[in-house]
Every structure is written in C-alpha cells, then in structure tokens.
mmCIF file of C-alpha atoms and ligand atoms in Angstrom:
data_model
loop_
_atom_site.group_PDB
_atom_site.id
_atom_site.type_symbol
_atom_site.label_atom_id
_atom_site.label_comp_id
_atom_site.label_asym_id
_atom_site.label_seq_id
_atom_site.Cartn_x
_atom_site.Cartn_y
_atom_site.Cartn_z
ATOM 1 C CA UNK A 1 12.375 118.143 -117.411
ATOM 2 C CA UNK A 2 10.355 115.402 -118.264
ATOM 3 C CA UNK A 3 10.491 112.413 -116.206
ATOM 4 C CA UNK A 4 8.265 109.980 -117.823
ATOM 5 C CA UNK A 5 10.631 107.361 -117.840
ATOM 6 C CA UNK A 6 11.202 107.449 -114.068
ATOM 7 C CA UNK A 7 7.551 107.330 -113.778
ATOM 8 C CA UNK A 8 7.306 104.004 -115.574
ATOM 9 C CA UNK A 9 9.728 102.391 -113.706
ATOM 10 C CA UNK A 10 8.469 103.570 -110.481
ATOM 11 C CA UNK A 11 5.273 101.599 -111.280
ATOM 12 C CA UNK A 12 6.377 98.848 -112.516
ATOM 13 C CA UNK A 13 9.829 97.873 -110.255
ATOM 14 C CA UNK A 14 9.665 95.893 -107.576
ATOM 15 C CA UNK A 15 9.726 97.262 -104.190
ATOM 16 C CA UNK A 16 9.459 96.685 -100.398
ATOM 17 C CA UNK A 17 7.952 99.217 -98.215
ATOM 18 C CA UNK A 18 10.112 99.137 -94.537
ATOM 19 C CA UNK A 19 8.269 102.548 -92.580
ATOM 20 C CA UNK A 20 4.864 102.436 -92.608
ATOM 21 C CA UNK A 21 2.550 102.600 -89.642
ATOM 22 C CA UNK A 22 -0.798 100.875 -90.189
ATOM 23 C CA UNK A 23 -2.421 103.389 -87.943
ATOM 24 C CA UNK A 24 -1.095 106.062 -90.618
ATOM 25 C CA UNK A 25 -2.588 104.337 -93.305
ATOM 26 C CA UNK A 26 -6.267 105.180 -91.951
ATOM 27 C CA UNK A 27 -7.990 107.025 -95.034
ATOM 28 C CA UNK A 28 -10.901 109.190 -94.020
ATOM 29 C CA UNK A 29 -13.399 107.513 -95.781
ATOM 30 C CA UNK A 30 -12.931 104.391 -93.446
ATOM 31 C CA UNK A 31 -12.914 106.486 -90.592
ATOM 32 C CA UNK A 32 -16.187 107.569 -90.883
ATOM 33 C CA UNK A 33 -17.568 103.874 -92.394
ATOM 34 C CA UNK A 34 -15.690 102.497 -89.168
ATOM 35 C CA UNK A 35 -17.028 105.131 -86.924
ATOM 36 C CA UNK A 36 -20.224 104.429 -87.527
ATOM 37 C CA UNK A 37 -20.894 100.702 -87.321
ATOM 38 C CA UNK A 38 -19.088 101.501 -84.026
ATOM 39 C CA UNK A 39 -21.359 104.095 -83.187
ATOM 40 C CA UNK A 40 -18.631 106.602 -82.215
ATOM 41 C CA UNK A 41 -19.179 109.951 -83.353
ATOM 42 C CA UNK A 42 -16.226 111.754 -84.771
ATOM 43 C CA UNK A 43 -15.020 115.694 -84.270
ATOM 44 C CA UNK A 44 -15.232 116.403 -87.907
ATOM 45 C CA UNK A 45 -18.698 116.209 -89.474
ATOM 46 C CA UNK A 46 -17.174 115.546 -92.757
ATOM 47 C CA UNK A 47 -14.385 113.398 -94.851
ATOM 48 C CA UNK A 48 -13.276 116.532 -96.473
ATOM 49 C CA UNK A 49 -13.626 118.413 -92.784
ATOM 50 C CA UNK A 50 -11.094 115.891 -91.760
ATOM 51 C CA UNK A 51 -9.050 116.011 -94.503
ATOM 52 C CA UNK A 52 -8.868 119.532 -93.910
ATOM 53 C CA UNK A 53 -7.808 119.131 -90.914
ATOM 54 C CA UNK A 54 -4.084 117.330 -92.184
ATOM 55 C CA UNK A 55 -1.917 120.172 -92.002
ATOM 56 C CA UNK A 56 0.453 120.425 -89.572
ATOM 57 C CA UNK A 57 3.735 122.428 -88.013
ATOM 58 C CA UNK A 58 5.755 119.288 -87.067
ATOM 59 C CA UNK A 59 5.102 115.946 -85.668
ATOM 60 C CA UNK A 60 3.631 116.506 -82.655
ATOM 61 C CA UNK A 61 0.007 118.179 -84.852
ATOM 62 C CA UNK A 62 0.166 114.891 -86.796
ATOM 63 C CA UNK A 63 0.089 112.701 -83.587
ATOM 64 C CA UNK A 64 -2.252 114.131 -82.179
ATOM 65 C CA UNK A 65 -4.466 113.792 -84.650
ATOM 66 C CA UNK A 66 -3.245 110.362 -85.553
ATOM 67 C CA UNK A 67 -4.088 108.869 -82.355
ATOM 68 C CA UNK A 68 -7.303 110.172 -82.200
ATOM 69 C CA UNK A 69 -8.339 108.875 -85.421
ATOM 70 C CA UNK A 70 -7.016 105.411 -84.594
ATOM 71 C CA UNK A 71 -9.566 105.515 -81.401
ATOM 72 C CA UNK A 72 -12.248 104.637 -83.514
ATOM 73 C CA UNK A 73 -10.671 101.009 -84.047
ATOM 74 C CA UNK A 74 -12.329 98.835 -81.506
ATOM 75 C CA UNK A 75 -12.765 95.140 -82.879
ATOM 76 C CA UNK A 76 -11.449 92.547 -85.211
ATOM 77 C CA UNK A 77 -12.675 93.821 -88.346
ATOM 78 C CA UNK A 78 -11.489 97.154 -88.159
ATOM 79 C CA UNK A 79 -7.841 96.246 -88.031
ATOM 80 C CA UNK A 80 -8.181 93.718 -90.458
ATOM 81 C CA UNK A 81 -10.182 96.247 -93.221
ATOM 82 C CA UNK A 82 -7.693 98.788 -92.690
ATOM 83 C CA UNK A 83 -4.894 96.537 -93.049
ATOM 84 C CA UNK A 84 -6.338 94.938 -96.123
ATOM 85 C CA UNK A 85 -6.805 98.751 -97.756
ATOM 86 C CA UNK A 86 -3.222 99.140 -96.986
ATOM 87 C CA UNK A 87 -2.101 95.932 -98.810
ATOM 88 C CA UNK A 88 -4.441 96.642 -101.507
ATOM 89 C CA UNK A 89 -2.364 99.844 -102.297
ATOM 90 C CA UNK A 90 0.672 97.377 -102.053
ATOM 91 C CA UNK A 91 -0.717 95.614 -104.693
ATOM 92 C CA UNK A 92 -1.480 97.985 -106.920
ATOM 93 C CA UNK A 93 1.606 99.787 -106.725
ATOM 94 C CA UNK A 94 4.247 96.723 -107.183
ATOM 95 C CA UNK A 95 4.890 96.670 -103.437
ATOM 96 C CA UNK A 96 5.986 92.983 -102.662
ATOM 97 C CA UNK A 97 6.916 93.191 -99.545
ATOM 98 C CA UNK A 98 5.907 95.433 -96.342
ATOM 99 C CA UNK A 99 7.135 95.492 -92.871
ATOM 100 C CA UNK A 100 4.494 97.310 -90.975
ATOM 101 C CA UNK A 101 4.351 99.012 -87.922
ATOM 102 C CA UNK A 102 1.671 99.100 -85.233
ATOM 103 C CA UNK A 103 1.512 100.996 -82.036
ATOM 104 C CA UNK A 104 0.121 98.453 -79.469
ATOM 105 C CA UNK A 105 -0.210 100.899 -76.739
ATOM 106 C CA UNK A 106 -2.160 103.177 -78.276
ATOM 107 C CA UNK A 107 -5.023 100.067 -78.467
ATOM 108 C CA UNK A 108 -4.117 98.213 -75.099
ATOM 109 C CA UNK A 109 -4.204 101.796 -73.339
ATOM 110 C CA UNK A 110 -8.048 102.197 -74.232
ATOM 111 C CA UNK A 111 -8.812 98.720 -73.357
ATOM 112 C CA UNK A 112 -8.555 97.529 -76.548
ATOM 113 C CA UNK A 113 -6.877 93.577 -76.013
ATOM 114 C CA UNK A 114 -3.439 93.040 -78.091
ATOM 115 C CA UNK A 115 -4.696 90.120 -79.383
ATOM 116 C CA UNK A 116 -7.461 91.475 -80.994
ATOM 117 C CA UNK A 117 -4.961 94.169 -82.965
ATOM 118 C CA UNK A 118 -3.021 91.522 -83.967
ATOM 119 C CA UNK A 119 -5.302 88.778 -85.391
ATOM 120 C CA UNK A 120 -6.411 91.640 -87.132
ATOM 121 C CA UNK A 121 -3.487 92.803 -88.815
ATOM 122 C CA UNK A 122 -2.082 89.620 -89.208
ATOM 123 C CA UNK A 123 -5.116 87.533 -90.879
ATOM 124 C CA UNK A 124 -5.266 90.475 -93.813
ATOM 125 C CA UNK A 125 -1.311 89.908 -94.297
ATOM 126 C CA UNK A 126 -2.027 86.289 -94.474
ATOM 127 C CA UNK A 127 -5.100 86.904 -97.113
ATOM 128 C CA UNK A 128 -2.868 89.792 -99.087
ATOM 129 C CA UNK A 129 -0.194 87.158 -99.089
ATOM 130 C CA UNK A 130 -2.538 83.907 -100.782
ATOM 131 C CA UNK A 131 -4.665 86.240 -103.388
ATOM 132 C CA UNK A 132 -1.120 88.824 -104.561
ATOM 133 C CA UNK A 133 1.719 86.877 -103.164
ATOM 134 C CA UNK A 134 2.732 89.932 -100.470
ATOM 135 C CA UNK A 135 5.498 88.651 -97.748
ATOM 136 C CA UNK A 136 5.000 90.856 -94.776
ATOM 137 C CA UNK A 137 6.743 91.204 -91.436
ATOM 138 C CA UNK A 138 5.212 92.757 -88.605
ATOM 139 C CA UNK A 139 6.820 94.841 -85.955
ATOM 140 C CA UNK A 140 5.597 96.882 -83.128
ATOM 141 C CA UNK A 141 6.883 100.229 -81.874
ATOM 142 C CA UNK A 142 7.118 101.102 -78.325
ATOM 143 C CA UNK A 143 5.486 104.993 -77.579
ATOM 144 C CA UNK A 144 8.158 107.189 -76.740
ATOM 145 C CA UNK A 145 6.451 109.433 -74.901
ATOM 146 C CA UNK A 146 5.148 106.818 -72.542
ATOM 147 C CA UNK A 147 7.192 105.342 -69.833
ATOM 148 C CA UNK A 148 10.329 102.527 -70.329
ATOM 149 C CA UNK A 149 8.483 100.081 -67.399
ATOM 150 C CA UNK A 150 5.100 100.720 -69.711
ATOM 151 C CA UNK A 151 7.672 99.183 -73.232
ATOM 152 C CA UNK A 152 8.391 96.951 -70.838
ATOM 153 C CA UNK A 153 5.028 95.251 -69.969
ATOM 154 C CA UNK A 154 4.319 95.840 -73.456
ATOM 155 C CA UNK A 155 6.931 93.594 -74.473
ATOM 156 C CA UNK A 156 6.028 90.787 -71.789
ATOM 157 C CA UNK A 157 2.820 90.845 -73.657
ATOM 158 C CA UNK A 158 4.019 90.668 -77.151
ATOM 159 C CA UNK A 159 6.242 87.936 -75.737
ATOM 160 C CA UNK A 160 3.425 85.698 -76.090
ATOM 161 C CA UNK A 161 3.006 85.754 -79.782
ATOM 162 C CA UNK A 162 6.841 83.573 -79.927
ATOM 163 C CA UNK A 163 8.463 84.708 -83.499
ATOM 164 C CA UNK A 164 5.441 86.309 -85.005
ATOM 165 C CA UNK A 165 7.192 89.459 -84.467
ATOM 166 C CA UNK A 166 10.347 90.004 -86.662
ATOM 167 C CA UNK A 167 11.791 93.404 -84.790
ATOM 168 C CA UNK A 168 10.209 95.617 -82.108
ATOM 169 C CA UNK A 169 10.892 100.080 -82.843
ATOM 170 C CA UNK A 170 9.909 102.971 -81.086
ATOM 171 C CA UNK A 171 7.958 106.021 -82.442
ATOM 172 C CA UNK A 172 6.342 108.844 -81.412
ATOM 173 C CA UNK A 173 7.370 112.147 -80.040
ATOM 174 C CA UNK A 174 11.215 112.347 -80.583
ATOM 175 C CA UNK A 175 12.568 115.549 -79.318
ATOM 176 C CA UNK A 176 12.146 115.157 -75.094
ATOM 177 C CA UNK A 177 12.604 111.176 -75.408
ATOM 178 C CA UNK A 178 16.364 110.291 -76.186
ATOM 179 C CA UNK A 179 17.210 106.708 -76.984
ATOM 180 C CA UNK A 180 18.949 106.298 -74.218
ATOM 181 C CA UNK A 181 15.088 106.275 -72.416
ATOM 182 C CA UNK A 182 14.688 102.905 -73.520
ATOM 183 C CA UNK A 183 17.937 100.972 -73.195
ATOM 184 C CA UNK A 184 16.976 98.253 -70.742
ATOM 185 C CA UNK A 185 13.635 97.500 -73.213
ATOM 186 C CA UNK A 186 15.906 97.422 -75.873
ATOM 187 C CA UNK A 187 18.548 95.161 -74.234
ATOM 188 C CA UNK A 188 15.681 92.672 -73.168
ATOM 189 C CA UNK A 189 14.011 92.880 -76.865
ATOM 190 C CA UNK A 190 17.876 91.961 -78.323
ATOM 191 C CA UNK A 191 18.371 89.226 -75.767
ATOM 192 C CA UNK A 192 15.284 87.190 -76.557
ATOM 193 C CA UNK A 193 16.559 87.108 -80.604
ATOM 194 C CA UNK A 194 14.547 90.194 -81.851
ATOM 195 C CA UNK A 195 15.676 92.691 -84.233
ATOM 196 C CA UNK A 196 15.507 96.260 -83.425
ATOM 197 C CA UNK A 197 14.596 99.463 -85.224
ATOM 198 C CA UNK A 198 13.991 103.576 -83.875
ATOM 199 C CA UNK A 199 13.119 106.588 -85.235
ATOM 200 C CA UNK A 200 15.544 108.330 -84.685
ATOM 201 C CA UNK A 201 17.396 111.995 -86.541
ATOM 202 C CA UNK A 202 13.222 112.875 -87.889
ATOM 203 C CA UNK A 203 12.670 115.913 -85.650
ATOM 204 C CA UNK A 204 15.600 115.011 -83.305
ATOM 205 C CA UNK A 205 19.650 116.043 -83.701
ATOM 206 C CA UNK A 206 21.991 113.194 -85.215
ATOM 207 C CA UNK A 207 23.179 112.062 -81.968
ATOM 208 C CA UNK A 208 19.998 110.612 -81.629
ATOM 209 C CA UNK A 209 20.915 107.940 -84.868
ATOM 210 C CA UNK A 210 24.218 107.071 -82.734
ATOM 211 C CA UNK A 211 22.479 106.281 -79.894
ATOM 212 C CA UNK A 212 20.209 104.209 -81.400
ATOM 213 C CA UNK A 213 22.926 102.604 -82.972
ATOM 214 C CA UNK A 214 24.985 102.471 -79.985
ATOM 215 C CA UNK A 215 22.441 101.946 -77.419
ATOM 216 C CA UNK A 216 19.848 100.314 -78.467
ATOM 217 C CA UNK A 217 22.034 97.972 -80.827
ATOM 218 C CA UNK A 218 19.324 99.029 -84.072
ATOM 219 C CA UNK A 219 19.548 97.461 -87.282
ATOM 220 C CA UNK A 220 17.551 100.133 -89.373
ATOM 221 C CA UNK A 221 17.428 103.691 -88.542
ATOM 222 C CA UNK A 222 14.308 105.046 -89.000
ATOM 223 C CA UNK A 223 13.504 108.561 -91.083
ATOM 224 C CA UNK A 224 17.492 110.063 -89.866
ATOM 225 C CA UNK A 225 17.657 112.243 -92.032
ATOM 226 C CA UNK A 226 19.269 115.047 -89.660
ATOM 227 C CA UNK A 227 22.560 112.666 -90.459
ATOM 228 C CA UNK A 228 23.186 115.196 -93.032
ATOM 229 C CA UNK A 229 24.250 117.617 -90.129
ATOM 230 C CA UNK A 230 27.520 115.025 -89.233
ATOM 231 C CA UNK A 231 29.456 114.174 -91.464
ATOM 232 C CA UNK A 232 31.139 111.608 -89.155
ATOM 233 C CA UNK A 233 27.692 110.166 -89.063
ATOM 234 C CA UNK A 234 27.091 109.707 -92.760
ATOM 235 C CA UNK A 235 30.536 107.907 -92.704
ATOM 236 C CA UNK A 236 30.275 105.740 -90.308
ATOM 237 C CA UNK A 237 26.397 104.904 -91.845
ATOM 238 C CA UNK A 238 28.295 104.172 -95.042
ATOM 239 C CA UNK A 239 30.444 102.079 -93.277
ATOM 240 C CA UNK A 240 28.196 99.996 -91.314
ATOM 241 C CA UNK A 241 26.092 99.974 -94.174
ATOM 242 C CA UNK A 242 23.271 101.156 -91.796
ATOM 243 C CA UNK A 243 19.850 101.345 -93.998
ATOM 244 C CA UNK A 244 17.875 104.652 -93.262
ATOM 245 C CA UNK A 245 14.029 104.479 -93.809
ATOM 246 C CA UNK A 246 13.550 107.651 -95.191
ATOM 247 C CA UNK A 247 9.823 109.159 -95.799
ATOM 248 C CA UNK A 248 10.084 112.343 -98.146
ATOM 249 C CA UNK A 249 6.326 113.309 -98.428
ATOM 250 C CA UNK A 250 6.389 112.921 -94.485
ATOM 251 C CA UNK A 251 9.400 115.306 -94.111
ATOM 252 C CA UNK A 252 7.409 117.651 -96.068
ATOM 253 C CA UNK A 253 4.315 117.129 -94.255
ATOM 254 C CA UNK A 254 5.866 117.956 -90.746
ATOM 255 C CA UNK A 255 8.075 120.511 -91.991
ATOM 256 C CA UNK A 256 11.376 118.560 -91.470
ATOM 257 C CA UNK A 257 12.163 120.028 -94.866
ATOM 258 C CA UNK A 258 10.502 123.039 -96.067
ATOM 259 C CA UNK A 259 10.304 122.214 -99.818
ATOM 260 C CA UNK A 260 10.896 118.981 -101.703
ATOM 261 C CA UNK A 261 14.055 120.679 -103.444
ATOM 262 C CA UNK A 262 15.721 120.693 -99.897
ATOM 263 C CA UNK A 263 15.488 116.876 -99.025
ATOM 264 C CA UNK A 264 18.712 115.234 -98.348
ATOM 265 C CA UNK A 265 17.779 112.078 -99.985
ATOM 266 C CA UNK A 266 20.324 112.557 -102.794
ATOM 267 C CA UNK A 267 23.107 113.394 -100.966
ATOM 268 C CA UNK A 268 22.917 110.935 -98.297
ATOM 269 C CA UNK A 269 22.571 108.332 -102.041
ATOM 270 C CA UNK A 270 25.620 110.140 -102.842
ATOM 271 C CA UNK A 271 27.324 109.725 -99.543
ATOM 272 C CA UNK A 272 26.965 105.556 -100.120
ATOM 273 C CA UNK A 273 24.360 105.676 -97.351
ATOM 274 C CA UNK A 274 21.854 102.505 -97.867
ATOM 275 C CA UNK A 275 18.741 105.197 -97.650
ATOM 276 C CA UNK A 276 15.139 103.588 -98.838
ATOM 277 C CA UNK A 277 11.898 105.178 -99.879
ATOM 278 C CA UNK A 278 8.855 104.798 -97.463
ATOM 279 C CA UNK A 279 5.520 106.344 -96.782
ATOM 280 C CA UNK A 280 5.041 106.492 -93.270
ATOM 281 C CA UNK A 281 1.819 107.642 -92.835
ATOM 282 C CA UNK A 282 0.292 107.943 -96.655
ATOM 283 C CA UNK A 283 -3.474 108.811 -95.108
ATOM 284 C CA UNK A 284 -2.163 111.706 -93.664
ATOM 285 C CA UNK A 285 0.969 113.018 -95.840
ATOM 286 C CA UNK A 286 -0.045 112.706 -99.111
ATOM 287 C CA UNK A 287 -0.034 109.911 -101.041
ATOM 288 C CA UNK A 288 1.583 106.068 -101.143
ATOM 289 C CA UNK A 289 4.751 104.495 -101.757
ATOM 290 C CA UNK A 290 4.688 105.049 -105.726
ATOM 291 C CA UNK A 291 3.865 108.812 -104.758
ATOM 292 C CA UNK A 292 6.681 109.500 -102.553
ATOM 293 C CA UNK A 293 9.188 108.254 -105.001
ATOM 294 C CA UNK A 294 7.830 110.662 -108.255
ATOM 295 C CA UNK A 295 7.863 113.440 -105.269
ATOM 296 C CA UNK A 296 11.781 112.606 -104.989
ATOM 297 C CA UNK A 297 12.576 111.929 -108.651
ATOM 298 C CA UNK A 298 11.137 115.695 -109.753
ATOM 299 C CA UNK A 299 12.267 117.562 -106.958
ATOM 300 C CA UNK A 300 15.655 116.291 -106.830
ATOM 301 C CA UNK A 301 15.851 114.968 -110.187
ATOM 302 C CA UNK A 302 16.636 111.733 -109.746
ATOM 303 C CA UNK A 303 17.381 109.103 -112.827
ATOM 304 C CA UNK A 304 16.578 105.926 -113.266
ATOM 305 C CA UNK A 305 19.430 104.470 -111.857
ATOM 306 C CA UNK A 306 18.674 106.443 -108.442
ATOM 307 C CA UNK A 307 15.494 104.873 -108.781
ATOM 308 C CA UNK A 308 16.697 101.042 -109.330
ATOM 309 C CA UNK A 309 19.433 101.479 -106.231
ATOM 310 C CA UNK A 310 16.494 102.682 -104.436
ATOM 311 C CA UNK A 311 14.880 99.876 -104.880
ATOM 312 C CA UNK A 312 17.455 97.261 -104.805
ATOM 313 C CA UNK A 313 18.068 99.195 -100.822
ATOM 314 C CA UNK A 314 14.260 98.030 -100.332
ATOM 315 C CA UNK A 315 15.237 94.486 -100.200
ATOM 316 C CA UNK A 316 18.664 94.810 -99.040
ATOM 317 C CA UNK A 317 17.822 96.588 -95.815
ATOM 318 C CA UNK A 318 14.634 94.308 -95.016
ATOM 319 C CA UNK A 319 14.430 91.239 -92.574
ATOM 320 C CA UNK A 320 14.012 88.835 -95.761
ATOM 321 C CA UNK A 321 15.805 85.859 -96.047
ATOM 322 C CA UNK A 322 19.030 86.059 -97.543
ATOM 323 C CA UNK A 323 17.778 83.873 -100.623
ATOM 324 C CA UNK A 324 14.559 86.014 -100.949
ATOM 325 C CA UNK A 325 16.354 88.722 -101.335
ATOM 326 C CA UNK A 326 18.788 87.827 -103.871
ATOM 327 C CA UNK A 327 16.244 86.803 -105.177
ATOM 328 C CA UNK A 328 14.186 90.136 -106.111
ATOM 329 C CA UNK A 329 17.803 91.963 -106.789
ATOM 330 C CA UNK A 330 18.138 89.308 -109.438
ATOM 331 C CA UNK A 331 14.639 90.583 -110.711
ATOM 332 C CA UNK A 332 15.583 94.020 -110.566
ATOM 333 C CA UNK A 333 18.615 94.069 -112.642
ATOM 334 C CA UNK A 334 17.170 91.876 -115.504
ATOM 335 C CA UNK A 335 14.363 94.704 -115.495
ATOM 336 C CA UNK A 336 15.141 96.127 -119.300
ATOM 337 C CA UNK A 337 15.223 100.105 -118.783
HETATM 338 N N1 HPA B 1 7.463 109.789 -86.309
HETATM 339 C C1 HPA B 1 7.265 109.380 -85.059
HETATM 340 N N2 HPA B 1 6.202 108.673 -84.703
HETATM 341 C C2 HPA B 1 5.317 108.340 -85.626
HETATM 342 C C3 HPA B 1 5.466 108.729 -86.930
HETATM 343 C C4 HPA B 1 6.606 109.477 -87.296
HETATM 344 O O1 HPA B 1 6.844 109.876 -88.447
HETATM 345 N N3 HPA B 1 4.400 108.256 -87.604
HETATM 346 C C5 HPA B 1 3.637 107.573 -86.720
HETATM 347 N N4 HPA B 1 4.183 107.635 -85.520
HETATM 348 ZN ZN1 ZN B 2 7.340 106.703 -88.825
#
C-alpha cells in the first residue's frame, strides 16, 4: 500500500495538538545541555545510554523515568527552552494550536516555586505565538498518585494566576487511583469557571471514562481508549459528542496495544466517537504529532478523509473560541486533496 498521499496531507493540514505533557517533550540532548549548566549529574553517562533506557512494560516504567528526567529543571530558562523546542516542532509540523500539560507538583514538590514553571512555559508560548502565530492554552494536571488535599493546595496556588489557566486534568498512575479520588478538587476546579479534563480508560477499565464524565463533570477524556470494551460507552461518547485524546505511538510504547494493527482508533472513528491524534510524550514514545498520525494511517490504513476528520476533531474538541474554530474547519475543507 502506498500511502504517499496521506503523508502529504499529514504535513501540510492544519492541526491542534490537545495531549501533550511538556515534561514528555524533554529530548535527551537537552537533558544533558540542561544538566550541566545546572551542575546535576545524570544516571546515564550518555544521550544514547538514556535513550536506551525508553523501553518500557506499561506506564508506570515511563513515569518513573519521566519524573526523574524532569528533576533536572530547576530555573526559568529551562522551562522556557524546553517549551520553545516543543513549539518549534509545532511549527514545523503545521501544529497551530497546542494545549499543553504540565505537572506542577512534580516542580513545587522539589522546591521548585510554581511561578517559576509557569513564566517559563508561558513566555515561550507567548514568543512561539509573535514569530509562527501558535495559540496555546495551558492546563495543569493534578498527580494521581498523590493525595486529593495535596490537588487541593495545588489548586489554591494555581488560583493565583486568575484565567491564565483554561482547564485543570489529572495524570499519572491510573490503575489504584479511580476518579472518584478527586471529586471534591474537581467540584472546586468546576465551580470557580474552569474546564476539566482526566486521563482516564489508558491503563484503567472503561468505568474509569464514566466516572470522569460523571464525577468529575470532564469535557475531554483523555487517551480512553479501553471504551472499546463497552459498547454502551462508545454510544453514549457518540452521543455526548465526548472528544477522546487519543496517543497511538504512546499506546504502543506502554503496551496498551501490542502492535499498531490492534489500535482502536478506527473503530472508535467508525463508532462516530470525536477521537483526536496526540503525542503525549514524543521524547519518550517515538516521535511528534506528524509521526503518530503516519503510525495510524499505515497500520490501520487510514485515507485521507480519516485524516481530514481527524483533524477537523483537533479544533472541534479544543477550548478555542467558537469563531477560531470555524475558522480553521473553514481552512480545512477548502484544502484541495
Ligand atoms: N498517562 C498518565 N500520566 C502521564 C502520561 C500518560 O500517558 N504521560 C505523562 N503523564
Ligand atoms: Zn498523557
């Protein structure tokens, strides 16, 4: 099968990214340039050590790893360089539009101040959006493993930033740390006007993408790809026209899928389901946005018409403005293919 078509478009269409996680977006190489102007000596004595070092069983190998490499980000500068790589990538691959996620705990729980993280972060957006035109939103996840008072204080800290913050999620280790752990969090994050996302169905059954609809009142589900297991679920998903996140190189990566073939991104497509592509953690998995989408269109031979719904789901399951995003669907469907 030859898919060079697909491959053009890919490249070319405009998309929005809506699951990444800047710590996941930490490429080796600026490890070790980071590490050492901080003077912190890393485990691996290499890049290609490290990058040896990327294979894992299932998601709990990948966080560990994760959060130690994101120790290594102590000031300013650090956050803002890796953030900047990040929206480079954007940029290069026709990604207009990102809504990244950052983990403040795992900075504020080695002393690390939020506000530091954040004017970090937030003054590369700002530059990615003047030189390339990006829109960004930002929106922090809660650690599921920690504990619901620790979201909480969390939150009465990010409280001080007003609207900078579009949505607030929760990541981390699924399986052990329901939904329902974080209700009150999510009730307070809801009743000051934010939006709320969760992983939810990655590693975890589908009841855990109806209790984060149902309890924590979400507006994106996160990975859920174990929907495929309910069929209830993908109806009512349909119905609600709830948009999934879904990270294929990532399922592959932690062995949520054990080959490409096997990914249910088609049929939850074919199911009406408003699923998006997403690279999660493209450092660590594999490769960007534009990679995860030729991953999908060759394994599950998807056409170009997958690919422009795919897309169009970018912008109609982000926290644009209405207009905005009319606007880019209008773009899309004068693309000639
Ligand atoms: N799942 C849960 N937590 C995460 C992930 C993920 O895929 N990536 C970074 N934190
Ligand atoms: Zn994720």
């Amino acid at each position: 099968m030859e898919f060079s078509k697909q491959f053009e478009l890919i490249n070319t269409i405009p998309k929005a990214e809506l699951h990444v996680h800047i710590e996941g977006t930490f490429e080796p190489e600026l490890m070790f340039s980071i590490a050492e102007r901080n003077a912190i000596r890393l485990k691996y004595n290499s890049v290609e050590d490290l990058r040896a070092a990327y294979n894992f069983n299932n998601l709990q190998e990948f966080l560990d790893i994760y959060y130690a490499g994101a120790f290594v980000l102590l000031h300013e500068q650090d956050f803002y360089d890796l953030t900047m790589a990040y929206l480079k990538k954007c940029h290069e691959e026709n990604v207009v539009h990102t809504e990244i996620f950052f983990d403040p705990q795992t900075h504020t729980d080695r002393g690390v101040p939020l506000e530091l993280v954040v004017n970090g972060i937030l003054q590369a957006c700002i530059d990615a959006r003047n030189q390339w035109g990006i829109s960004y939103r930002l929106i922090p996840n809660f650690l599921r493993h920690l504990s619901e008072e620790e979201a909480i204080k969390t939150f009465n800290e990010a409280l001080k930033f007003g609207e900078l913050f579009t949505a607030f999620g929760l990541d981390s280790s699924e399986v052990g740390h329901p939904p329902v752990k974080f209700k009150k969090v999510f009730d307070m994050v809801r009743a000051e006007g934010f939006k709320t996302v969760a992983h939810a169905g990655e590693e975890g059954p589908a009841q855990n993408v109806w209790d984060a609809m149902q309890l924590l009142q979400v507006s994106r589900i996160d990975h859920g790809v174990r929907s495929i297991d309910d069929p209830k679920l993908l109806e009512e998903l349909a119905r609600k026209k709830m948009p999934l996140t879904v990270c294929p190189l990532s399922n592959l990566k932690l062995k949520v899928v054990d080959v490409m073939a096997d990914h249910p991104l088609k049929q939850l497509l074919d199911n009406n389901i408003v699923a998006t592509v997403n690279s999660d953690d493209p450092a660590y998995f594999g490769g960007y946005l534009n990679a995860n989408f030729q991953a999908v269109t060759t394994a599950l031979n998807l056409s170009c018409d997958d690919i422009i719904t795919l897309a169009a789901n970018s912008f109609k399951a982000s926290f644009l403005p209405h207009e905005k995003i009319q606007l880019w669907l209008n773009k899309i469907s004068h693309l000639k293919f």
